[in-house]
Tab-separated table of C-alpha atoms in Angstrom:
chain	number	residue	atom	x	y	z
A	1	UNK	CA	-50.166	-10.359	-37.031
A	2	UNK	CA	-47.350	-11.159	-34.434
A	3	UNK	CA	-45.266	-13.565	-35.209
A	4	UNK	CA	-42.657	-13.371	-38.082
A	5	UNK	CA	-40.652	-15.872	-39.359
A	6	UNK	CA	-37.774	-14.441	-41.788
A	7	UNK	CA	-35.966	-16.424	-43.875
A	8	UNK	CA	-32.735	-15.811	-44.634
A	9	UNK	CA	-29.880	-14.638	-42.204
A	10	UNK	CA	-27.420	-12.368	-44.750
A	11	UNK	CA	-27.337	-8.634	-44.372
A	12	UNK	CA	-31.462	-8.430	-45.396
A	13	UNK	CA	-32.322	-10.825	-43.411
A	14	UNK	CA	-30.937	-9.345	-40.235
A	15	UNK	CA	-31.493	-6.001	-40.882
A	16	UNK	CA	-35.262	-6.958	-41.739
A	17	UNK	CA	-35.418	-8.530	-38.108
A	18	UNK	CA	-33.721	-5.884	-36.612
A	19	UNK	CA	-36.678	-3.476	-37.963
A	20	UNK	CA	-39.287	-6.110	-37.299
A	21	UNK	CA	-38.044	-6.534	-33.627
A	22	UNK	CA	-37.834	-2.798	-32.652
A	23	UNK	CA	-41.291	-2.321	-33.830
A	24	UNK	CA	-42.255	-5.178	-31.336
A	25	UNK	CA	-42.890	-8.137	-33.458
A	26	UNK	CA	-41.979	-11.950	-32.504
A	27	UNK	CA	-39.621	-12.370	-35.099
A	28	UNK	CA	-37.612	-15.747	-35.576
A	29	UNK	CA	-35.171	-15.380	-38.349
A	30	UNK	CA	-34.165	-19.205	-39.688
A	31	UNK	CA	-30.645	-19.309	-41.540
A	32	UNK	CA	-29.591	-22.581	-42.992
A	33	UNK	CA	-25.944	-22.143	-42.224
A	34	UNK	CA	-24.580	-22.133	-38.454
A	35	UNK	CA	-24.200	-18.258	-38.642
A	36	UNK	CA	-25.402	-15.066	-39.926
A	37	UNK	CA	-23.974	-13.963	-43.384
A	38	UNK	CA	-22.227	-16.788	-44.417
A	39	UNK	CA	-23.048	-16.532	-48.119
A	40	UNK	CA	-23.487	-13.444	-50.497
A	41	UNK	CA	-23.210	-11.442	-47.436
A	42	UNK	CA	-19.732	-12.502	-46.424
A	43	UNK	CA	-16.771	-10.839	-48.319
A	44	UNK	CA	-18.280	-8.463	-51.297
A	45	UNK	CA	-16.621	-5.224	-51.813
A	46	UNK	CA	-17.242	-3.520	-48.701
A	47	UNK	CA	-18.525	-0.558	-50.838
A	48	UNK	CA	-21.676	1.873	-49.206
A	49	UNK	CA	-21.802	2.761	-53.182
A	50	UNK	CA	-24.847	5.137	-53.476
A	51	UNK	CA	-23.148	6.532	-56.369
A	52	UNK	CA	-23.179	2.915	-57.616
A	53	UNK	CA	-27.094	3.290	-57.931
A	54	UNK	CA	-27.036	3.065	-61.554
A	55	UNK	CA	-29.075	-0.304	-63.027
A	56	UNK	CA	-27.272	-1.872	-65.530
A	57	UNK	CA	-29.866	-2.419	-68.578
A	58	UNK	CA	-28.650	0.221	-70.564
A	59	UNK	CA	-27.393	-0.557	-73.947
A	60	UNK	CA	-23.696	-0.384	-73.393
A	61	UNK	CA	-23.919	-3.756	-70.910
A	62	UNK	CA	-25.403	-5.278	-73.774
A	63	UNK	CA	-22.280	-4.570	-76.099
A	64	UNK	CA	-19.994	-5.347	-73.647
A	65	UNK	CA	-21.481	-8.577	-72.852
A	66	UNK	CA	-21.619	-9.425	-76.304
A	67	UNK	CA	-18.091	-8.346	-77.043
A	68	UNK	CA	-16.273	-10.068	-73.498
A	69	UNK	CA	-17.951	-13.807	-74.311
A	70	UNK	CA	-15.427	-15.107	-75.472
A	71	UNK	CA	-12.883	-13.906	-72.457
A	72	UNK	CA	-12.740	-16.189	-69.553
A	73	UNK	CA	-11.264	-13.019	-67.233
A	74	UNK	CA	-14.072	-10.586	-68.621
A	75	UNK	CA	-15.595	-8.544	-66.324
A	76	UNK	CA	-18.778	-9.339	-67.638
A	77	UNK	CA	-19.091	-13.052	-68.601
A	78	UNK	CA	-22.259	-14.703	-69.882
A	79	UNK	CA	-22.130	-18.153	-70.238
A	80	UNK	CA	-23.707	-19.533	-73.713
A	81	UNK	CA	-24.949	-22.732	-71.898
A	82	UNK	CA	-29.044	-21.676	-72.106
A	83	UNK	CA	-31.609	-22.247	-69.250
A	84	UNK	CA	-35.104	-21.173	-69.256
A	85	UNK	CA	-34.350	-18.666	-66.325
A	86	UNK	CA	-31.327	-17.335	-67.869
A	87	UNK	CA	-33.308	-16.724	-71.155
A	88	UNK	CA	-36.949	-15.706	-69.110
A	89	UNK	CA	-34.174	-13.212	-67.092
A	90	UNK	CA	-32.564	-11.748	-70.107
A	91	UNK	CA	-35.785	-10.911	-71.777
A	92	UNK	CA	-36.886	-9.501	-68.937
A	93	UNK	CA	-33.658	-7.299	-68.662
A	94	UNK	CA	-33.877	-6.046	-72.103
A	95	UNK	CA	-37.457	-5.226	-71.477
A	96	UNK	CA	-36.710	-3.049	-68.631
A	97	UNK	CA	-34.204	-1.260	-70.511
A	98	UNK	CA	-36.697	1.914	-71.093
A	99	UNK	CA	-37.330	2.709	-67.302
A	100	UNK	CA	-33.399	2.870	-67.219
A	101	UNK	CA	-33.246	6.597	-65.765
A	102	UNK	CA	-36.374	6.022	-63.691
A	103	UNK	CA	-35.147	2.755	-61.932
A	104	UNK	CA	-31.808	4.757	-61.264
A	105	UNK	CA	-33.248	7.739	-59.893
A	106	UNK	CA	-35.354	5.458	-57.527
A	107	UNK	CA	-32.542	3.147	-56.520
A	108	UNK	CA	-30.226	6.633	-55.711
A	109	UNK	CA	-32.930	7.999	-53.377
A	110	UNK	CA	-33.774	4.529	-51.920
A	111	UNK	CA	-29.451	4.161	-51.034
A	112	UNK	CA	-29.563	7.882	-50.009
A	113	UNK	CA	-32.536	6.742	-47.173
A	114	UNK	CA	-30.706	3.823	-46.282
A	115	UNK	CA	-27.620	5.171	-45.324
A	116	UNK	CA	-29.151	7.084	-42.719
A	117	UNK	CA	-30.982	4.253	-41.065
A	118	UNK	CA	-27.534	1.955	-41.182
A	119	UNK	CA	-25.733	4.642	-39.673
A	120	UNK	CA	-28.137	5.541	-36.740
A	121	UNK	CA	-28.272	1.760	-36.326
A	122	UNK	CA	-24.308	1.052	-36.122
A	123	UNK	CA	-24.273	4.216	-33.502
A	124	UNK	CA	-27.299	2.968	-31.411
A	125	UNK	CA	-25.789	-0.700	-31.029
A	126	UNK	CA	-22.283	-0.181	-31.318
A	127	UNK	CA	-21.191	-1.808	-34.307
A	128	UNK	CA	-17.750	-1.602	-35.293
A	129	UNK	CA	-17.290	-3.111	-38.649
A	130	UNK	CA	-14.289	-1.109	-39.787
A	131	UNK	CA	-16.181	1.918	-41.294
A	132	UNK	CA	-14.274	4.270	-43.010
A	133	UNK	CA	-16.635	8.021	-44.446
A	134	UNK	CA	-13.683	8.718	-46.653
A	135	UNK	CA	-15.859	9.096	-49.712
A	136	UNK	CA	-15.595	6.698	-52.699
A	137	UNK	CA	-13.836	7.763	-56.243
A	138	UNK	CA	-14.547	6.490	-59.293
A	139	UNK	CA	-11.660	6.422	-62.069
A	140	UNK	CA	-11.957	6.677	-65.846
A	141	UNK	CA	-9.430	5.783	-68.164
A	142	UNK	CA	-10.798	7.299	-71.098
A	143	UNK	CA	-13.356	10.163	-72.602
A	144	UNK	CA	-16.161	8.052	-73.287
A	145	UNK	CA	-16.505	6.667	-70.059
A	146	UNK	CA	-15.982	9.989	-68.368
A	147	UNK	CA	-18.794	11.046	-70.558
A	148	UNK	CA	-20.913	8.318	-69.621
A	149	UNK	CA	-20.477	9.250	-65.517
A	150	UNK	CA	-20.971	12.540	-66.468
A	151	UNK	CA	-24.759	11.455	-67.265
A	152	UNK	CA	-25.210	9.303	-64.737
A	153	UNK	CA	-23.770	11.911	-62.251
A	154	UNK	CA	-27.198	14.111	-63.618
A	155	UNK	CA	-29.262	11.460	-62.870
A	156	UNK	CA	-27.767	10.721	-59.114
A	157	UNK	CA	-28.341	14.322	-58.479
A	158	UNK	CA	-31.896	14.033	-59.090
A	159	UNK	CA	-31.638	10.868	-56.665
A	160	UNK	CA	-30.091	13.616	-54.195
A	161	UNK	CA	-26.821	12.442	-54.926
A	162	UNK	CA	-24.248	14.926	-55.093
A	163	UNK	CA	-21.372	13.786	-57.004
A	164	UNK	CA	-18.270	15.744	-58.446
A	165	UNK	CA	-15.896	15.281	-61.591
A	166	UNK	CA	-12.405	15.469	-60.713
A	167	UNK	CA	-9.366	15.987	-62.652
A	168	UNK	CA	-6.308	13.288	-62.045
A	169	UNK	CA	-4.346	15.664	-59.794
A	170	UNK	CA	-7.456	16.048	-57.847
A	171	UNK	CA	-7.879	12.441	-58.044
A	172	UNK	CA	-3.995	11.743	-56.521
A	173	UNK	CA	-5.212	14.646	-54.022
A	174	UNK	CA	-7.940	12.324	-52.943
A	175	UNK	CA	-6.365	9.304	-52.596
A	176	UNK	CA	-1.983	9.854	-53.360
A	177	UNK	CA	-1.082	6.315	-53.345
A	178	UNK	CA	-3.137	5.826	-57.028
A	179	UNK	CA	-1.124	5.263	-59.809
A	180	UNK	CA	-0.727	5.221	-63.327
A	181	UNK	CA	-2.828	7.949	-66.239
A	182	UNK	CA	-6.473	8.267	-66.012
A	183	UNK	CA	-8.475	10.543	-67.919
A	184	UNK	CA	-10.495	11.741	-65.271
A	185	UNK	CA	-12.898	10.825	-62.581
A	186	UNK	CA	-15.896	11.278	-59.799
A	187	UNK	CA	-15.709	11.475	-55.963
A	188	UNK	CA	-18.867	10.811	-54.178
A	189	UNK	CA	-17.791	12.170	-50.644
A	190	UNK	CA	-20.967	11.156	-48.704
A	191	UNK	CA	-20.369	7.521	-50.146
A	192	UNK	CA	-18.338	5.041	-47.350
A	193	UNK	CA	-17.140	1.746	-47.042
A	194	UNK	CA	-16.638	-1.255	-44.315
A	195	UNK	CA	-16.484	-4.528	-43.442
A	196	UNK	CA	-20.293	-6.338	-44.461
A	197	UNK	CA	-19.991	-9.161	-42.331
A	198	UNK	CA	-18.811	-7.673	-39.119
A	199	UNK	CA	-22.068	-4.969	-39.522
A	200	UNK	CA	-24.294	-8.234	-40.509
A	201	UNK	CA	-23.490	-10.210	-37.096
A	202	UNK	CA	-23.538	-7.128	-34.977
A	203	UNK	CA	-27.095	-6.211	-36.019
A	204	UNK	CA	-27.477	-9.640	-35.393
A	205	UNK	CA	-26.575	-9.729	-31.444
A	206	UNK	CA	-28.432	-6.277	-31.845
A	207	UNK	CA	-32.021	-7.841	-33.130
A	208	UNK	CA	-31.380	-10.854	-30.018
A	209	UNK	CA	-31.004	-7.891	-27.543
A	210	UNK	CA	-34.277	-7.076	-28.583
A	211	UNK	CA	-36.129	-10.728	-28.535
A	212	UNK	CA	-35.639	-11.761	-32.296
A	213	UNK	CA	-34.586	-15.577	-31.969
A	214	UNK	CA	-31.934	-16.297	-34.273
A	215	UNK	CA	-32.238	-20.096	-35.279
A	216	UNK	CA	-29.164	-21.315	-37.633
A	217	UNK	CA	-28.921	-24.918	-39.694
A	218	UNK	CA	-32.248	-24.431	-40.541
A	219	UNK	CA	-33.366	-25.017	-44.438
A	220	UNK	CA	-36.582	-23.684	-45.207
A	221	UNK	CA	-37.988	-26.517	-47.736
A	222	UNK	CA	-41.476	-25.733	-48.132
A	223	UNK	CA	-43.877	-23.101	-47.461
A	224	UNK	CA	-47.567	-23.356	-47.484
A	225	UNK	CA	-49.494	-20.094	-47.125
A	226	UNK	CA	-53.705	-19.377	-46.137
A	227	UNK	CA	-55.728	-17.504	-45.023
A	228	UNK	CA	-54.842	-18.296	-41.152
A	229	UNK	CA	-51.067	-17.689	-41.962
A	230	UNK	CA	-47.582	-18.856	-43.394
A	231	UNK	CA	-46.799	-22.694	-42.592
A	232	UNK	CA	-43.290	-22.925	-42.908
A	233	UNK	CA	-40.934	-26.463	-43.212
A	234	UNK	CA	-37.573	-26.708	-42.174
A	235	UNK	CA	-35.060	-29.607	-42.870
A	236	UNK	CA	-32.811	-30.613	-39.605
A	237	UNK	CA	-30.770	-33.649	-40.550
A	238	UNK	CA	-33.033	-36.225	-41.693
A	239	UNK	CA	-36.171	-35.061	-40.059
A	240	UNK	CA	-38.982	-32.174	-41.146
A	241	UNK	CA	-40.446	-29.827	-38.528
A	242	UNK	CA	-43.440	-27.644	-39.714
A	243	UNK	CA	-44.304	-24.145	-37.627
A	244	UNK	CA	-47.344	-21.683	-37.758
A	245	UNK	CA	-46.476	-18.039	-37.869
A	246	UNK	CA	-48.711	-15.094	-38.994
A	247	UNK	CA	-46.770	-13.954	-41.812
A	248	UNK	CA	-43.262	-14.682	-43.657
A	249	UNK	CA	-40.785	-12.455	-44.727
A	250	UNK	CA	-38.461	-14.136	-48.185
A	251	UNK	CA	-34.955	-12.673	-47.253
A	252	UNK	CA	-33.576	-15.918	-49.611
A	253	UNK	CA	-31.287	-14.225	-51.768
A	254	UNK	CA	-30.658	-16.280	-55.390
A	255	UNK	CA	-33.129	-18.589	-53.684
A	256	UNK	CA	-35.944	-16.615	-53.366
A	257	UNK	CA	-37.558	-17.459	-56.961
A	258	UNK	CA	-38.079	-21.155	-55.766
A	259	UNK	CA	-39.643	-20.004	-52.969
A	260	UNK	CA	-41.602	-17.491	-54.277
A	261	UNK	CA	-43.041	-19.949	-56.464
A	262	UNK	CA	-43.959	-22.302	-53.858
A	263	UNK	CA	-46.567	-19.320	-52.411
A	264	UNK	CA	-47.739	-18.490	-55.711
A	265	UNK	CA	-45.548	-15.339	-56.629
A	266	UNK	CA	-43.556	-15.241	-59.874
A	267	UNK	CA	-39.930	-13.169	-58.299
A	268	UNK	CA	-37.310	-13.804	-61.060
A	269	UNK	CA	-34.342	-13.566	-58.578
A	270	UNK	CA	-30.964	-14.832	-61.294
A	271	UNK	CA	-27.656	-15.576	-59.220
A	272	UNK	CA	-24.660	-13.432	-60.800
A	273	UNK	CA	-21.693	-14.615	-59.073
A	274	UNK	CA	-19.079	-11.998	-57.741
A	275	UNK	CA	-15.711	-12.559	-56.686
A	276	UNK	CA	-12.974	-10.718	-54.313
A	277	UNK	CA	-10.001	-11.229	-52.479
A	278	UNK	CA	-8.634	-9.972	-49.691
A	279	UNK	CA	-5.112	-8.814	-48.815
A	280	UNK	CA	-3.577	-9.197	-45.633
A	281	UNK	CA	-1.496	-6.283	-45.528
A	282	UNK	CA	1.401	-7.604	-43.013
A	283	UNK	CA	4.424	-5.254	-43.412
A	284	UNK	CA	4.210	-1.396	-42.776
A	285	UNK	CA	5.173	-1.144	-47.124
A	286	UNK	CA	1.594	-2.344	-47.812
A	287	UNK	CA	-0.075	-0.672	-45.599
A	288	UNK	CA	1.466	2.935	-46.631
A	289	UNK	CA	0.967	1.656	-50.659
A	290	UNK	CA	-2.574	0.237	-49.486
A	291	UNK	CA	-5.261	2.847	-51.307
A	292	UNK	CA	-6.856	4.349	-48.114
A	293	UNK	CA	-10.861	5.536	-49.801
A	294	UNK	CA	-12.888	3.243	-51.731
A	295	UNK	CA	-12.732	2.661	-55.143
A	296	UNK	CA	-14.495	2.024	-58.682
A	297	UNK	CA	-12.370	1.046	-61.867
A	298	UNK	CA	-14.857	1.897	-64.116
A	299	UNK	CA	-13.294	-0.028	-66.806
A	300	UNK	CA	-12.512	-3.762	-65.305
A	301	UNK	CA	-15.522	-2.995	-63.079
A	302	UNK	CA	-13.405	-4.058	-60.057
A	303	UNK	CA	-13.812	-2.177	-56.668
A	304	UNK	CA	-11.239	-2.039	-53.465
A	305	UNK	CA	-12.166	-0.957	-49.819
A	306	UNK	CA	-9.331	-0.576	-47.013
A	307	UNK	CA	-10.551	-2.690	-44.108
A	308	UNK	CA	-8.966	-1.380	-41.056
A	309	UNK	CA	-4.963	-1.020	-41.057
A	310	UNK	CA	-4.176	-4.575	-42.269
A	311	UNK	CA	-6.798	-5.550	-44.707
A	312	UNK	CA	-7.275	-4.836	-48.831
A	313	UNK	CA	-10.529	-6.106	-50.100
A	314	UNK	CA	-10.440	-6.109	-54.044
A	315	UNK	CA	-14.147	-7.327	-55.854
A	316	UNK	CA	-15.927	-7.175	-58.907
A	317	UNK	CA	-17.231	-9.279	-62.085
A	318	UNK	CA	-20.449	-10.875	-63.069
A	319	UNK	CA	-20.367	-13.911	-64.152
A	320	UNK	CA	-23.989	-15.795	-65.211
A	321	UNK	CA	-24.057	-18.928	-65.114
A	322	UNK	CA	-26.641	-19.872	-62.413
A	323	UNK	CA	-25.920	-21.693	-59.027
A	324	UNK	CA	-22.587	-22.150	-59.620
A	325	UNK	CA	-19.882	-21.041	-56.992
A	326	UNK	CA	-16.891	-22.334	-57.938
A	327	UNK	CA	-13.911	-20.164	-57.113
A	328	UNK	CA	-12.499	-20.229	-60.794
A	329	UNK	CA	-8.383	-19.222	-60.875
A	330	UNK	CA	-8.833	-17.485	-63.977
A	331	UNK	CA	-12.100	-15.003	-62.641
A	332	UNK	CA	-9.420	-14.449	-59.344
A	333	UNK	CA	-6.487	-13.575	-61.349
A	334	UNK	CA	-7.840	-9.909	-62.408
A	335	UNK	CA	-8.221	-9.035	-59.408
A	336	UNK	CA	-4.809	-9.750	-57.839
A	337	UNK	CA	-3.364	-8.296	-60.892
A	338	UNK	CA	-5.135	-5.035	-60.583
A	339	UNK	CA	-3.397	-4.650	-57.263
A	340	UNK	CA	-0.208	-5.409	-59.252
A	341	UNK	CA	-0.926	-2.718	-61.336
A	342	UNK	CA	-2.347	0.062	-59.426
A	343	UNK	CA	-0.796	-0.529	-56.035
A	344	UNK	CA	2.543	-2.645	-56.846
A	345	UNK	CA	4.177	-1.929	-53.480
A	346	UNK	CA	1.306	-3.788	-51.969
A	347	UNK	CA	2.201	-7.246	-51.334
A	348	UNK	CA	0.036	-9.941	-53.051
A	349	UNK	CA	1.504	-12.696	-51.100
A	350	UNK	CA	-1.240	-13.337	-49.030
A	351	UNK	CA	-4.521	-13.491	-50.071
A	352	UNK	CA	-8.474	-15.242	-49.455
A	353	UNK	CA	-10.530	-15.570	-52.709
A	354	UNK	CA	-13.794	-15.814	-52.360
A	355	UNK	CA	-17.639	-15.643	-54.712
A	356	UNK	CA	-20.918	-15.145	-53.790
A	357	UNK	CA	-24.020	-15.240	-55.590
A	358	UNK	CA	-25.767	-11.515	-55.992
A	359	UNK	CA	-29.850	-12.335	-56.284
A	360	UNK	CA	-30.631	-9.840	-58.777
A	361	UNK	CA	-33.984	-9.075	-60.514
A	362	UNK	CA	-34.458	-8.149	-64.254
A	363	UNK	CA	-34.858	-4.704	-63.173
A	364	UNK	CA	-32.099	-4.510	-60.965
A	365	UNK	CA	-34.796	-3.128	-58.642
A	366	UNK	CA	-35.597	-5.349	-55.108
A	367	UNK	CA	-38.627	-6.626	-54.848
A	368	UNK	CA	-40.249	-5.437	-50.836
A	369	UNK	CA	-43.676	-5.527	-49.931
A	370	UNK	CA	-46.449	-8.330	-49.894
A	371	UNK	CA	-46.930	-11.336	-52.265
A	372	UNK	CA	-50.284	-12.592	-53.457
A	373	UNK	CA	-50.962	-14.502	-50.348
A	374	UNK	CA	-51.846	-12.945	-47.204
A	375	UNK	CA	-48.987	-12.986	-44.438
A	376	UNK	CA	-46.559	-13.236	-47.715
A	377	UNK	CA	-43.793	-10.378	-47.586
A	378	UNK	CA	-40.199	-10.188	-49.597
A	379	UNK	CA	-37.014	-8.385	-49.177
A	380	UNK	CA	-34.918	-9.592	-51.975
A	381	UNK	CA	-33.263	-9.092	-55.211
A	382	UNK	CA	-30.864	-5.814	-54.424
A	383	UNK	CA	-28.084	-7.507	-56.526
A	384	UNK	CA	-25.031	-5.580	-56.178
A	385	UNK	CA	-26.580	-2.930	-53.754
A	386	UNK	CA	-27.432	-5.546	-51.067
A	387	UNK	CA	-26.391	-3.646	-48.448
A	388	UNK	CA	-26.205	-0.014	-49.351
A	389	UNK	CA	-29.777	-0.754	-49.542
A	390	UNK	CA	-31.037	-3.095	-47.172
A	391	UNK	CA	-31.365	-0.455	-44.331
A	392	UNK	CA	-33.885	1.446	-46.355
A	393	UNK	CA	-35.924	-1.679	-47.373
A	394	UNK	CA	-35.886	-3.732	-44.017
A	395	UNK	CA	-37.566	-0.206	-43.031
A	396	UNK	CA	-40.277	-0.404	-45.652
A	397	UNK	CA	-40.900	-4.105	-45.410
A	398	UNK	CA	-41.425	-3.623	-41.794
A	399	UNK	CA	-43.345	-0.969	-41.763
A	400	UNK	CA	-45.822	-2.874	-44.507
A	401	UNK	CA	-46.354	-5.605	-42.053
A	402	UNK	CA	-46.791	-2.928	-39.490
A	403	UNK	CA	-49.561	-1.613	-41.639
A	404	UNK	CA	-51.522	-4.773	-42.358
A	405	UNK	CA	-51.308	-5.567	-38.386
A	406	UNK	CA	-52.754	-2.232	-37.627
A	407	UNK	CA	-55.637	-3.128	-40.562
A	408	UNK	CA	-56.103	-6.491	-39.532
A	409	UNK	CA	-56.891	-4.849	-35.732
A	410	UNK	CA	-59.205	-2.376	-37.398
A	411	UNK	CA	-61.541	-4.374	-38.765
A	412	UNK	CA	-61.007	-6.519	-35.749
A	413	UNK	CA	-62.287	-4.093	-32.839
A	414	UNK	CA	-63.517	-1.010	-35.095
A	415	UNK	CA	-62.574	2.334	-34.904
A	416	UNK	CA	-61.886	4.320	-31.890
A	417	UNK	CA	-64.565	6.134	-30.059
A	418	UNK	CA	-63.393	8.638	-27.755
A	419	UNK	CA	-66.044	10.355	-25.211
């Protein structure tokens, strides 16, 4: 098993062919648009959130879902418009609602590994994509959802995630240009944030240093796999080209399911579309009003990284309602008004809105390893913790493939005899 063909060119993608390629495979990474992370991988947050490891099916999403569908600028909005993979996606999320401490044990200690390969990685190429190790705070504007973070602060620390409550003066001590009453809140020091696309193209030169061939306007429409290996069928204008390799990696994002399906594996990827803007932070004001470390406001589930001196990025929301990517006025609005809000000597004047569709699994857990068919591998369905954990899962999906070459040369020329 030599050659790998990855589909996909957003953060898993890469960072998938980046592992693939230092471990010596022929890797050829095809990306439908004419450059790497040009789609969910573009403009999210910016957050390194391991302390954002909690999964979602828990009870309280429920309510809140229930209780927000009626308000266009909810932070949570589910659409009533029923599909079959809305519904099959649901079902499944309410089904997974018992291994809720479980899945968010496993998802802290699979961020906590992934940090460390992203940062060796950054250092060994060179990356500069405005990183900032200033921690990230969450704040809480009330006791029951200090209560709640308190719990989930228990079950980070079994993921080895230390994370501290803070009191609002230590909160204003952490970050002084915050504003307005909060109850309380939780800093997560080892937690960081940047800029995902700058990282996502310069692991991208990084991976062509080392021989991976990066092919863009290439859409994967078919995929065939057997016993010999993973035919795969790309779409270039108006004509189909077909190529052999030994196995596949699915680094699709929201279109992974389709895929999936097409090799025989059922992966119930649903799009939930984000949004954020981002500030351009022109005059010296703004920049000295501009929030300096990361944050999470727990209750409009909106987040904010500084990126560099002259950029604000402000995300958040989940909105369901499948492929959709309109950039709706009234799912932007929150966000610029938060910044109003919190920060209103920060200037609002100039801003790029933006959405992106987060492929997320029932589970909130990403599917990596092998599919049914041999040569069939996926790194997909991290949802809103794309790329705190993609370094940790390009790892393990590359090491998989490393293991079933090393079996497949076993059987091939026996085992070892030394004299």
């Amino acid at each position: 098993m030599k050659t790998i063909a990855i589909i996909g060119g957003g953060v898993t993608g890469v960072t998938t062919a980046y592992a693939l390629a230092k471990r010596g495979f022929a890797v050829t990474l095809l990306e439908r648009h004419r450059y790497a992370a040009m789609e969910t991988s573009y403009a999210n947050g910016g957050q390194l959130s391991v302390s954002n490891a909690e999964v979602w099916n828990h009870r309280s999403t429920i309510a809140k879902a229930l209780q927000w569908m009626l308000r266009s600028d909810a932070p949570l909005l589910l659409h009533a418009h029923p599909t079959w993979h809305k519904l099959s996606w649901l079902t499944e999320f309410i089904g997974a609602m018992p291994q809720y401490h479980d899945n968010t044990i496993a998802l802290a200690r699979m961020a906590v590994a992934a940090r460390e390969h992203l940062f060796q990685w950054a250092d060994d190429e060179g990356i500069q994509f405005d990183l900032k190790r200033q921690g990230i705070l969450h704040i809480h504007r009330d006791r029951e959802e200090f209560e709640h973070a308190l719990a989930v602060s228990k079950l980070l620390e079994r993921g080895g995630v230390p994370r501290r409550a803070v009191t609002p003066d230590e909160m204003r001590a952490i970050e002084p240009a915050l504003q307005g009453q909060y109850y309380g809140g939780h800093y997560t020091e080892s937690d960081s944030s940047g800029d995902i696309h700058k990282f996502t193209n310069g692991l991208a030169q990084a991976a062509q240093r080392l021989g991976a061939q990066l092919r863009f306007n290439q859409e994967v429409v078919q995929l065939s796999a057997s016993g010999g290996g993973v035919s795969v069928t790309v779409l270039q204008g108006d004509s189909a080209d077909t190529t052999d390799y030994d196995a596949v990696v699915i680094c699709a994002g929201a279109a992974s399911r389709e895929l999936a399906a097409q090799v025989g594996d059922d992966v119930n990827v649903y799009p939930v579309k984000g949004y954020s803007v981002t500030l351009q932070l022109d005059d010296a004001a703004s920049q000295a009003a501009a929030p300096q470390v990361s944050l999470v406001d727990d209750t409009v589930k909106l987040v904010s990284s500084r990126l560099g001196d002259n950029r604000l990025r402000v995300a958040g929301t989940a909105e369901f309602h499948g492929f959709n990517r309109d950039i709706r006025a009234d799912r932007i609005a929150p966000l610029t008004e938060w910044v109003q809000q919190n920060f209103p000597s920060v200037s609002t004047r100039s801003i790029t809105p933006w959405a992106g569709l987060r492929p997320m699994m029932p589970d909130l857990m990403p599917r990596v390893g092998p599919g049914k068919a041999p040569g069939v591998f996926y790194n997909t369905g991290h949802g809103h913790l794309g790329w705190t954990l993609c370094a940790a899962t390009a790892d393990m999906v590359a090491a998989s493939i490393a293991a079933a070459r090393d079996s497949v040369l076993q059987r091939t020329t026996g085992p070892l005899k030394l004299a």
